[in-house]
């Protein structure tokens, strides 16, 4: 096994425009990353001026991802991960968390954005015992994703499917549910699904800010009622505590219970 796998798919087909804000780079800015430009920071700061809690949303989502991966490695015994809708690399990427606990873990990242491909080498810094690879593919093509992932993962063994902050980009909820089902259909028993997405019903200020952002003509992200997020786990066994606001999902360490935010998630196991 090698510590670097060449990204699959063609090289980026268009130049990256540094003069226009980009959602992945804005998210990177909220996470405290460095892969963004002044135009992205300005857009992110304008959003946070309206809704200061957005940085908490972004960082709580990332922390939830880390806790779910640690659960999957240490308690569920998962050693393979398929991270769909990867976004720009920051700290505590999926392979970093998984391989710190199980150096033999194998990870496939996939995203449709050529911007991510330019940063893929940071996602491919694998341990010698494990492997990482990157696939340029769209969430709307789950069978293509699975076929490409099979070049690195053994799809006859359990896989942790990660869908972090990506399903809100699918406008139709029924379509989003179908995409989840199709991805999980290609994975064997013992596989797990980890989802976290923006939710409605907890923070009206967040809902107003996101609705206003969607109305600007930017790439929209749709917040969903919690029952719709729960529906992604249909047919799976939900791991305790179920689908909850992400800070409440197995919070690390002692201390007072964290406050709920408008971001819900959970983990489910395929029987």
PDB file of C-alpha atoms in Angstrom:
ATOM      1  CA  UNK A   1       0.000   0.000   0.000  1.00  0.00           C
ATOM      2  CA  UNK A   2       1.215   3.491  -0.751  1.00  0.00           C
ATOM      3  CA  UNK A   3       0.831   6.761   1.079  1.00  0.00           C
ATOM      4  CA  UNK A   4      -0.462   8.561  -1.998  1.00  0.00           C
ATOM      5  CA  UNK A   5      -2.989   7.592  -4.642  1.00  0.00           C
ATOM      6  CA  UNK A   6      -3.354   9.746  -7.737  1.00  0.00           C
ATOM      7  CA  UNK A   7      -6.752  11.461  -7.853  1.00  0.00           C
ATOM      8  CA  UNK A   8      -9.181   9.749 -10.202  1.00  0.00           C
ATOM      9  CA  UNK A   9     -10.897  11.620 -13.025  1.00  0.00           C
ATOM     10  CA  UNK A  10      -9.747  14.436 -15.297  1.00  0.00           C
ATOM     11  CA  UNK A  11      -7.859  17.497 -14.217  1.00  0.00           C
ATOM     12  CA  UNK A  12      -9.948  20.601 -13.489  1.00  0.00           C
ATOM     13  CA  UNK A  13     -11.558  21.721 -16.725  1.00  0.00           C
ATOM     14  CA  UNK A  14     -11.787  25.440 -15.936  1.00  0.00           C
ATOM     15  CA  UNK A  15      -9.762  28.082 -14.208  1.00  0.00           C
ATOM     16  CA  UNK A  16     -10.733  28.852 -10.636  1.00  0.00           C
ATOM     17  CA  UNK A  17     -12.202  32.352 -10.322  1.00  0.00           C
ATOM     18  CA  UNK A  18     -10.677  34.084  -7.302  1.00  0.00           C
ATOM     19  CA  UNK A  19     -12.870  37.168  -7.736  1.00  0.00           C
ATOM     20  CA  UNK A  20     -16.203  35.465  -6.953  1.00  0.00           C
ATOM     21  CA  UNK A  21     -17.087  34.008  -3.519  1.00  0.00           C
ATOM     22  CA  UNK A  22     -17.188  30.216  -3.471  1.00  0.00           C
ATOM     23  CA  UNK A  23     -19.287  28.236  -0.979  1.00  0.00           C
ATOM     24  CA  UNK A  24     -16.563  25.688  -0.187  1.00  0.00           C
ATOM     25  CA  UNK A  25     -14.029  28.447   0.456  1.00  0.00           C
ATOM     26  CA  UNK A  26     -16.545  30.378   2.603  1.00  0.00           C
ATOM     27  CA  UNK A  27     -17.109  27.238   4.700  1.00  0.00           C
ATOM     28  CA  UNK A  28     -13.331  26.846   4.919  1.00  0.00           C
ATOM     29  CA  UNK A  29     -13.139  30.423   6.239  1.00  0.00           C
ATOM     30  CA  UNK A  30     -15.755  29.713   8.917  1.00  0.00           C
ATOM     31  CA  UNK A  31     -13.746  26.655   9.975  1.00  0.00           C
ATOM     32  CA  UNK A  32     -10.637  28.793  10.375  1.00  0.00           C
ATOM     33  CA  UNK A  33      -8.923  27.288   7.313  1.00  0.00           C
ATOM     34  CA  UNK A  34      -6.472  29.030   5.014  1.00  0.00           C
ATOM     35  CA  UNK A  35      -7.756  27.857   1.609  1.00  0.00           C
ATOM     36  CA  UNK A  36      -9.850  30.915   0.887  1.00  0.00           C
ATOM     37  CA  UNK A  37      -9.432  34.376  -0.597  1.00  0.00           C
ATOM     38  CA  UNK A  38     -10.380  37.873   0.598  1.00  0.00           C
ATOM     39  CA  UNK A  39     -13.602  37.740  -1.429  1.00  0.00           C
ATOM     40  CA  UNK A  40     -14.618  34.538   0.391  1.00  0.00           C
ATOM     41  CA  UNK A  41     -13.711  35.948   3.801  1.00  0.00           C
ATOM     42  CA  UNK A  42     -15.739  39.071   3.013  1.00  0.00           C
ATOM     43  CA  UNK A  43     -18.788  36.999   2.002  1.00  0.00           C
ATOM     44  CA  UNK A  44     -18.423  34.778   5.068  1.00  0.00           C
ATOM     45  CA  UNK A  45     -18.063  37.776   7.352  1.00  0.00           C
ATOM     46  CA  UNK A  46     -21.132  39.407   5.795  1.00  0.00           C
ATOM     47  CA  UNK A  47     -23.164  36.259   6.529  1.00  0.00           C
ATOM     48  CA  UNK A  48     -21.822  36.034  10.087  1.00  0.00           C
ATOM     49  CA  UNK A  49     -22.656  39.699  10.655  1.00  0.00           C
ATOM     50  CA  UNK A  50     -26.302  38.759  10.066  1.00  0.00           C
ATOM     51  CA  UNK A  51     -26.036  35.423  11.884  1.00  0.00           C
ATOM     52  CA  UNK A  52     -22.965  35.177  14.137  1.00  0.00           C
ATOM     53  CA  UNK A  53     -23.822  31.589  15.001  1.00  0.00           C
ATOM     54  CA  UNK A  54     -22.742  30.326  11.569  1.00  0.00           C
ATOM     55  CA  UNK A  55     -19.186  29.672  12.766  1.00  0.00           C
ATOM     56  CA  UNK A  56     -20.610  27.574  15.590  1.00  0.00           C
ATOM     57  CA  UNK A  57     -22.683  25.670  13.027  1.00  0.00           C
ATOM     58  CA  UNK A  58     -19.624  24.981  10.858  1.00  0.00           C
ATOM     59  CA  UNK A  59     -17.317  23.992  13.689  1.00  0.00           C
ATOM     60  CA  UNK A  60     -19.933  21.897  15.480  1.00  0.00           C
ATOM     61  CA  UNK A  61     -20.573  20.025  12.242  1.00  0.00           C
ATOM     62  CA  UNK A  62     -16.851  19.309  11.929  1.00  0.00           C
ATOM     63  CA  UNK A  63     -16.615  18.187  15.548  1.00  0.00           C
ATOM     64  CA  UNK A  64     -19.598  15.860  15.042  1.00  0.00           C
ATOM     65  CA  UNK A  65     -17.848  14.332  12.045  1.00  0.00           C
ATOM     66  CA  UNK A  66     -14.782  13.613  14.151  1.00  0.00           C
ATOM     67  CA  UNK A  67     -16.790  12.009  16.950  1.00  0.00           C
ATOM     68  CA  UNK A  68     -18.727   9.797  14.557  1.00  0.00           C
ATOM     69  CA  UNK A  69     -15.543   8.595  12.877  1.00  0.00           C
ATOM     70  CA  UNK A  70     -14.011   7.808  16.262  1.00  0.00           C
ATOM     71  CA  UNK A  71     -17.153   5.857  17.170  1.00  0.00           C
ATOM     72  CA  UNK A  72     -17.077   3.936  13.894  1.00  0.00           C
ATOM     73  CA  UNK A  73     -13.418   3.007  14.288  1.00  0.00           C
ATOM     74  CA  UNK A  74     -13.271   2.240  18.016  1.00  0.00           C
ATOM     75  CA  UNK A  75     -16.734   0.820  18.711  1.00  0.00           C
ATOM     76  CA  UNK A  76     -18.106  -0.368  15.367  1.00  0.00           C
ATOM     77  CA  UNK A  77     -14.794  -1.676  13.998  1.00  0.00           C
ATOM     78  CA  UNK A  78     -15.102   0.126  10.650  1.00  0.00           C
ATOM     79  CA  UNK A  79     -11.856   0.414   8.678  1.00  0.00           C
ATOM     80  CA  UNK A  80     -13.146   1.843   5.392  1.00  0.00           C
ATOM     81  CA  UNK A  81     -14.755   5.226   4.724  1.00  0.00           C
ATOM     82  CA  UNK A  82     -16.444   6.842   1.746  1.00  0.00           C
ATOM     83  CA  UNK A  83     -16.675  10.610   2.266  1.00  0.00           C
ATOM     84  CA  UNK A  84     -19.027  12.109  -0.340  1.00  0.00           C
ATOM     85  CA  UNK A  85     -19.075  15.874  -0.791  1.00  0.00           C
ATOM     86  CA  UNK A  86     -15.708  16.261   0.855  1.00  0.00           C
ATOM     87  CA  UNK A  87     -15.226  20.000   0.623  1.00  0.00           C
ATOM     88  CA  UNK A  88     -11.874  21.693   1.096  1.00  0.00           C
ATOM     89  CA  UNK A  89      -9.423  20.012   3.450  1.00  0.00           C
ATOM     90  CA  UNK A  90      -8.954  21.620   6.846  1.00  0.00           C
ATOM     91  CA  UNK A  91      -7.925  20.100  10.177  1.00  0.00           C
ATOM     92  CA  UNK A  92      -9.154  16.682  11.317  1.00  0.00           C
ATOM     93  CA  UNK A  93     -10.065  15.357   7.880  1.00  0.00           C
ATOM     94  CA  UNK A  94     -11.683  11.920   7.758  1.00  0.00           C
ATOM     95  CA  UNK A  95      -8.466  10.031   7.018  1.00  0.00           C
ATOM     96  CA  UNK A  96      -6.553  11.895   9.735  1.00  0.00           C
ATOM     97  CA  UNK A  97      -9.077  10.974  12.414  1.00  0.00           C
ATOM     98  CA  UNK A  98      -9.558   7.386  11.234  1.00  0.00           C
ATOM     99  CA  UNK A  99      -5.887   6.567  10.626  1.00  0.00           C
ATOM    100  CA  UNK A 100      -4.800   8.074  13.946  1.00  0.00           C
ATOM    101  CA  UNK A 101      -6.846   5.289  15.548  1.00  0.00           C
ATOM    102  CA  UNK A 102      -6.443   2.580  12.895  1.00  0.00           C
ATOM    103  CA  UNK A 103      -3.440   3.206  10.596  1.00  0.00           C
ATOM    104  CA  UNK A 104      -4.705   0.548   8.195  1.00  0.00           C
ATOM    105  CA  UNK A 105      -7.922   2.471   7.482  1.00  0.00           C
ATOM    106  CA  UNK A 106      -8.744   3.168   3.839  1.00  0.00           C
ATOM    107  CA  UNK A 107     -10.587   6.295   2.752  1.00  0.00           C
ATOM    108  CA  UNK A 108     -12.101   7.501  -0.517  1.00  0.00           C
ATOM    109  CA  UNK A 109     -13.026  11.161  -0.854  1.00  0.00           C
ATOM    110  CA  UNK A 110     -15.363  12.344  -3.592  1.00  0.00           C
ATOM    111  CA  UNK A 111     -16.543  15.779  -4.719  1.00  0.00           C
ATOM    112  CA  UNK A 112     -17.747  17.242  -8.002  1.00  0.00           C
ATOM    113  CA  UNK A 113     -15.940  20.565  -7.621  1.00  0.00           C
ATOM    114  CA  UNK A 114     -12.658  20.919  -9.541  1.00  0.00           C
ATOM    115  CA  UNK A 115     -11.533  23.327  -6.837  1.00  0.00           C
ATOM    116  CA  UNK A 116     -11.342  20.393  -4.432  1.00  0.00           C
ATOM    117  CA  UNK A 117      -9.198  18.429  -6.874  1.00  0.00           C
ATOM    118  CA  UNK A 118      -6.541  21.139  -6.730  1.00  0.00           C
ATOM    119  CA  UNK A 119      -6.272  20.519  -2.981  1.00  0.00           C
ATOM    120  CA  UNK A 120      -6.637  16.737  -3.135  1.00  0.00           C
ATOM    121  CA  UNK A 121      -2.999  16.016  -2.296  1.00  0.00           C
ATOM    122  CA  UNK A 122      -3.678  17.260   1.240  1.00  0.00           C
ATOM    123  CA  UNK A 123      -6.406  14.620   1.482  1.00  0.00           C
ATOM    124  CA  UNK A 124      -4.134  11.846   0.244  1.00  0.00           C
ATOM    125  CA  UNK A 125      -1.395  11.980   2.854  1.00  0.00           C
ATOM    126  CA  UNK A 126      -2.112   8.464   4.030  1.00  0.00           C
ATOM    127  CA  UNK A 127      -0.290   6.214   6.453  1.00  0.00           C
ATOM    128  CA  UNK A 128       1.823   3.491   4.857  1.00  0.00           C
ATOM    129  CA  UNK A 129      -0.521   0.827   6.228  1.00  0.00           C
ATOM    130  CA  UNK A 130      -3.674   2.436   4.838  1.00  0.00           C
ATOM    131  CA  UNK A 131      -4.716   4.231   1.677  1.00  0.00           C
ATOM    132  CA  UNK A 132      -6.578   7.308   0.547  1.00  0.00           C
ATOM    133  CA  UNK A 133      -7.864   8.291  -2.872  1.00  0.00           C
ATOM    134  CA  UNK A 134      -9.906  11.065  -4.438  1.00  0.00           C
ATOM    135  CA  UNK A 135     -12.671  10.662  -7.027  1.00  0.00           C
ATOM    136  CA  UNK A 136     -14.163  13.576  -8.952  1.00  0.00           C
ATOM    137  CA  UNK A 137     -17.841  12.646  -9.088  1.00  0.00           C
ATOM    138  CA  UNK A 138     -21.267  14.130  -8.426  1.00  0.00           C
ATOM    139  CA  UNK A 139     -23.568  13.019  -5.601  1.00  0.00           C
ATOM    140  CA  UNK A 140     -26.243  12.600  -8.283  1.00  0.00           C
ATOM    141  CA  UNK A 141     -24.274   9.615  -9.672  1.00  0.00           C
ATOM    142  CA  UNK A 142     -24.130   7.187  -6.726  1.00  0.00           C
ATOM    143  CA  UNK A 143     -23.417   4.128  -8.853  1.00  0.00           C
ATOM    144  CA  UNK A 144     -20.456   5.911 -10.468  1.00  0.00           C
ATOM    145  CA  UNK A 145     -19.172   6.854  -7.017  1.00  0.00           C
ATOM    146  CA  UNK A 146     -19.420   3.267  -5.804  1.00  0.00           C
ATOM    147  CA  UNK A 147     -17.718   1.893  -8.908  1.00  0.00           C
ATOM    148  CA  UNK A 148     -14.815   4.312  -8.519  1.00  0.00           C
ATOM    149  CA  UNK A 149     -14.567   3.744  -4.759  1.00  0.00           C
ATOM    150  CA  UNK A 150     -14.169   0.014  -5.356  1.00  0.00           C
ATOM    151  CA  UNK A 151     -10.694   0.762  -6.704  1.00  0.00           C
ATOM    152  CA  UNK A 152      -9.583   1.527  -3.136  1.00  0.00           C
ATOM    153  CA  UNK A 153     -12.233   0.002  -0.875  1.00  0.00           C
ATOM    154  CA  UNK A 154     -13.387  -3.595  -0.542  1.00  0.00           C
ATOM    155  CA  UNK A 155     -17.125  -3.185  -0.939  1.00  0.00           C
ATOM    156  CA  UNK A 156     -17.725  -6.652   0.464  1.00  0.00           C
ATOM    157  CA  UNK A 157     -16.536  -5.350   3.845  1.00  0.00           C
ATOM    158  CA  UNK A 158     -18.272  -2.678   5.986  1.00  0.00           C
ATOM    159  CA  UNK A 159     -17.875   0.939   4.940  1.00  0.00           C
ATOM    160  CA  UNK A 160     -18.634   4.159   6.785  1.00  0.00           C
ATOM    161  CA  UNK A 161     -20.524   6.446   4.395  1.00  0.00           C
ATOM    162  CA  UNK A 162     -20.051  10.112   5.319  1.00  0.00           C
ATOM    163  CA  UNK A 163     -22.533  12.729   4.073  1.00  0.00           C
ATOM    164  CA  UNK A 164     -21.583  15.869   5.968  1.00  0.00           C
ATOM    165  CA  UNK A 165     -23.402  19.050   5.026  1.00  0.00           C
ATOM    166  CA  UNK A 166     -24.051  17.885   1.470  1.00  0.00           C
ATOM    167  CA  UNK A 167     -27.679  16.704   1.278  1.00  0.00           C
ATOM    168  CA  UNK A 168     -28.973  20.241   1.830  1.00  0.00           C
ATOM    169  CA  UNK A 169     -27.662  21.077  -1.635  1.00  0.00           C
ATOM    170  CA  UNK A 170     -30.215  18.671  -3.148  1.00  0.00           C
ATOM    171  CA  UNK A 171     -33.366  20.750  -3.614  1.00  0.00           C
ATOM    172  CA  UNK A 172     -35.851  17.862  -3.630  1.00  0.00           C
ATOM    173  CA  UNK A 173     -35.979  15.862  -0.401  1.00  0.00           C
ATOM    174  CA  UNK A 174     -37.285  12.712  -2.090  1.00  0.00           C
ATOM    175  CA  UNK A 175     -34.344  12.843  -4.485  1.00  0.00           C
ATOM    176  CA  UNK A 176     -31.932  13.292  -1.582  1.00  0.00           C
ATOM    177  CA  UNK A 177     -33.432  10.237   0.155  1.00  0.00           C
ATOM    178  CA  UNK A 178     -33.130   8.243  -3.055  1.00  0.00           C
ATOM    179  CA  UNK A 179     -29.447   9.132  -3.398  1.00  0.00           C
ATOM    180  CA  UNK A 180     -28.768   7.968   0.149  1.00  0.00           C
ATOM    181  CA  UNK A 181     -30.629   4.699  -0.462  1.00  0.00           C
ATOM    182  CA  UNK A 182     -28.713   4.049  -3.690  1.00  0.00           C
ATOM    183  CA  UNK A 183     -25.368   4.629  -2.019  1.00  0.00           C
ATOM    184  CA  UNK A 184     -26.233   2.411   0.936  1.00  0.00           C
ATOM    185  CA  UNK A 185     -27.581  -0.280  -1.413  1.00  0.00           C
ATOM    186  CA  UNK A 186     -24.061  -0.741  -2.761  1.00  0.00           C
ATOM    187  CA  UNK A 187     -22.571  -1.281   0.687  1.00  0.00           C
ATOM    188  CA  UNK A 188     -22.691  -4.525   2.678  1.00  0.00           C
ATOM    189  CA  UNK A 189     -24.253  -5.336   6.037  1.00  0.00           C
ATOM    190  CA  UNK A 190     -22.317  -3.785   8.884  1.00  0.00           C
ATOM    191  CA  UNK A 191     -21.830  -0.560   6.952  1.00  0.00           C
ATOM    192  CA  UNK A 192     -22.799   2.708   8.636  1.00  0.00           C
ATOM    193  CA  UNK A 193     -24.249   6.014   7.478  1.00  0.00           C
ATOM    194  CA  UNK A 194     -23.203   9.302   9.101  1.00  0.00           C
ATOM    195  CA  UNK A 195     -25.277  12.346   8.124  1.00  0.00           C
ATOM    196  CA  UNK A 196     -25.352  15.868   9.458  1.00  0.00           C
ATOM    197  CA  UNK A 197     -27.192  18.747   7.831  1.00  0.00           C
ATOM    198  CA  UNK A 198     -28.719  22.123   8.533  1.00  0.00           C
ATOM    199  CA  UNK A 199     -32.115  21.846  10.205  1.00  0.00           C
ATOM    200  CA  UNK A 200     -35.283  23.823  10.800  1.00  0.00           C
ATOM    201  CA  UNK A 201     -37.116  24.138  14.100  1.00  0.00           C
ATOM    202  CA  UNK A 202     -34.239  25.064  16.423  1.00  0.00           C
ATOM    203  CA  UNK A 203     -32.844  28.470  15.426  1.00  0.00           C
ATOM    204  CA  UNK A 204     -35.126  30.921  13.584  1.00  0.00           C
ATOM    205  CA  UNK A 205     -32.242  33.379  13.107  1.00  0.00           C
ATOM    206  CA  UNK A 206     -30.284  30.750  11.193  1.00  0.00           C
ATOM    207  CA  UNK A 207     -33.308  29.924   9.086  1.00  0.00           C
ATOM    208  CA  UNK A 208     -33.850  33.566   8.147  1.00  0.00           C
ATOM    209  CA  UNK A 209     -30.170  34.068   7.326  1.00  0.00           C
ATOM    210  CA  UNK A 210     -29.978  30.952   5.154  1.00  0.00           C
ATOM    211  CA  UNK A 211     -33.236  31.701   3.344  1.00  0.00           C
ATOM    212  CA  UNK A 212     -31.942  35.199   2.589  1.00  0.00           C
ATOM    213  CA  UNK A 213     -28.655  33.755   1.336  1.00  0.00           C
ATOM    214  CA  UNK A 214     -30.510  31.352  -0.964  1.00  0.00           C
ATOM    215  CA  UNK A 215     -32.497  34.281  -2.360  1.00  0.00           C
ATOM    216  CA  UNK A 216     -29.291  36.033  -3.492  1.00  0.00           C
ATOM    217  CA  UNK A 217     -28.866  33.587  -6.370  1.00  0.00           C
ATOM    218  CA  UNK A 218     -25.880  31.855  -4.753  1.00  0.00           C
ATOM    219  CA  UNK A 219     -25.735  28.050  -4.817  1.00  0.00           C
ATOM    220  CA  UNK A 220     -28.592  27.295  -2.399  1.00  0.00           C
ATOM    221  CA  UNK A 221     -28.476  25.118   0.686  1.00  0.00           C
ATOM    222  CA  UNK A 222     -31.852  23.985   2.025  1.00  0.00           C
ATOM    223  CA  UNK A 223     -32.417  23.580   5.754  1.00  0.00           C
ATOM    224  CA  UNK A 224     -34.788  20.711   6.508  1.00  0.00           C
ATOM    225  CA  UNK A 225     -37.127  19.771   9.374  1.00  0.00           C
ATOM    226  CA  UNK A 226     -35.633  17.150  11.663  1.00  0.00           C
ATOM    227  CA  UNK A 227     -38.089  14.400  10.548  1.00  0.00           C
ATOM    228  CA  UNK A 228     -36.740  14.797   7.006  1.00  0.00           C
ATOM    229  CA  UNK A 229     -33.176  14.309   8.262  1.00  0.00           C
ATOM    230  CA  UNK A 230     -34.347  11.271  10.231  1.00  0.00           C
ATOM    231  CA  UNK A 231     -35.826   9.881   7.000  1.00  0.00           C
ATOM    232  CA  UNK A 232     -32.311   9.417   5.549  1.00  0.00           C
ATOM    233  CA  UNK A 233     -31.866   6.578   8.048  1.00  0.00           C
ATOM    234  CA  UNK A 234     -34.966   4.649   6.995  1.00  0.00           C
ATOM    235  CA  UNK A 235     -34.219   0.927   7.107  1.00  0.00           C
ATOM    236  CA  UNK A 236     -31.096   1.401   9.236  1.00  0.00           C
ATOM    237  CA  UNK A 237     -30.579   0.817  12.951  1.00  0.00           C
ATOM    238  CA  UNK A 238     -30.001   4.215  14.552  1.00  0.00           C
ATOM    239  CA  UNK A 239     -27.101   4.364  16.964  1.00  0.00           C
ATOM    240  CA  UNK A 240     -27.936   6.050  20.287  1.00  0.00           C
ATOM    241  CA  UNK A 241     -28.830   8.866  20.809  1.00  0.00           C
ATOM    242  CA  UNK A 242     -30.452   8.874  17.364  1.00  0.00           C
ATOM    243  CA  UNK A 243     -30.788  12.011  15.256  1.00  0.00           C
ATOM    244  CA  UNK A 244     -30.110  15.004  17.476  1.00  0.00           C
ATOM    245  CA  UNK A 245     -28.619  18.476  17.285  1.00  0.00           C
ATOM    246  CA  UNK A 246     -24.969  17.719  16.528  1.00  0.00           C
ATOM    247  CA  UNK A 247     -23.442  19.050  19.772  1.00  0.00           C
ATOM    248  CA  UNK A 248     -25.689  16.596  21.642  1.00  0.00           C
ATOM    249  CA  UNK A 249     -24.448  13.526  19.742  1.00  0.00           C
ATOM    250  CA  UNK A 250     -22.124  11.807  22.239  1.00  0.00           C
ATOM    251  CA  UNK A 251     -20.431  15.021  23.395  1.00  0.00           C
ATOM    252  CA  UNK A 252     -16.816  14.584  24.430  1.00  0.00           C
ATOM    253  CA  UNK A 253     -15.713  15.081  28.014  1.00  0.00           C
ATOM    254  CA  UNK A 254     -17.511  16.107  31.189  1.00  0.00           C
ATOM    255  CA  UNK A 255     -19.285  19.387  31.676  1.00  0.00           C
ATOM    256  CA  UNK A 256     -22.700  20.925  31.130  1.00  0.00           C
ATOM    257  CA  UNK A 257     -24.811  19.725  28.242  1.00  0.00           C
ATOM    258  CA  UNK A 258     -24.114  21.800  25.125  1.00  0.00           C
ATOM    259  CA  UNK A 259     -26.859  23.968  23.688  1.00  0.00           C
ATOM    260  CA  UNK A 260     -28.694  22.642  20.609  1.00  0.00           C
ATOM    261  CA  UNK A 261     -28.110  24.384  17.274  1.00  0.00           C
ATOM    262  CA  UNK A 262     -29.772  24.233  13.857  1.00  0.00           C
ATOM    263  CA  UNK A 263     -27.648  21.339  12.661  1.00  0.00           C
ATOM    264  CA  UNK A 264     -28.835  17.771  13.206  1.00  0.00           C
ATOM    265  CA  UNK A 265     -27.173  14.452  12.586  1.00  0.00           C
ATOM    266  CA  UNK A 266     -26.897  10.824  13.473  1.00  0.00           C
ATOM    267  CA  UNK A 267     -25.373   7.465  12.647  1.00  0.00           C
ATOM    268  CA  UNK A 268     -27.191   4.391  11.391  1.00  0.00           C
ATOM    269  CA  UNK A 269     -26.078   0.782  10.852  1.00  0.00           C
ATOM    270  CA  UNK A 270     -27.099  -1.433   7.951  1.00  0.00           C
ATOM    271  CA  UNK A 271     -28.187  -4.861   9.182  1.00  0.00           C
TER     272      UNK A 271
END
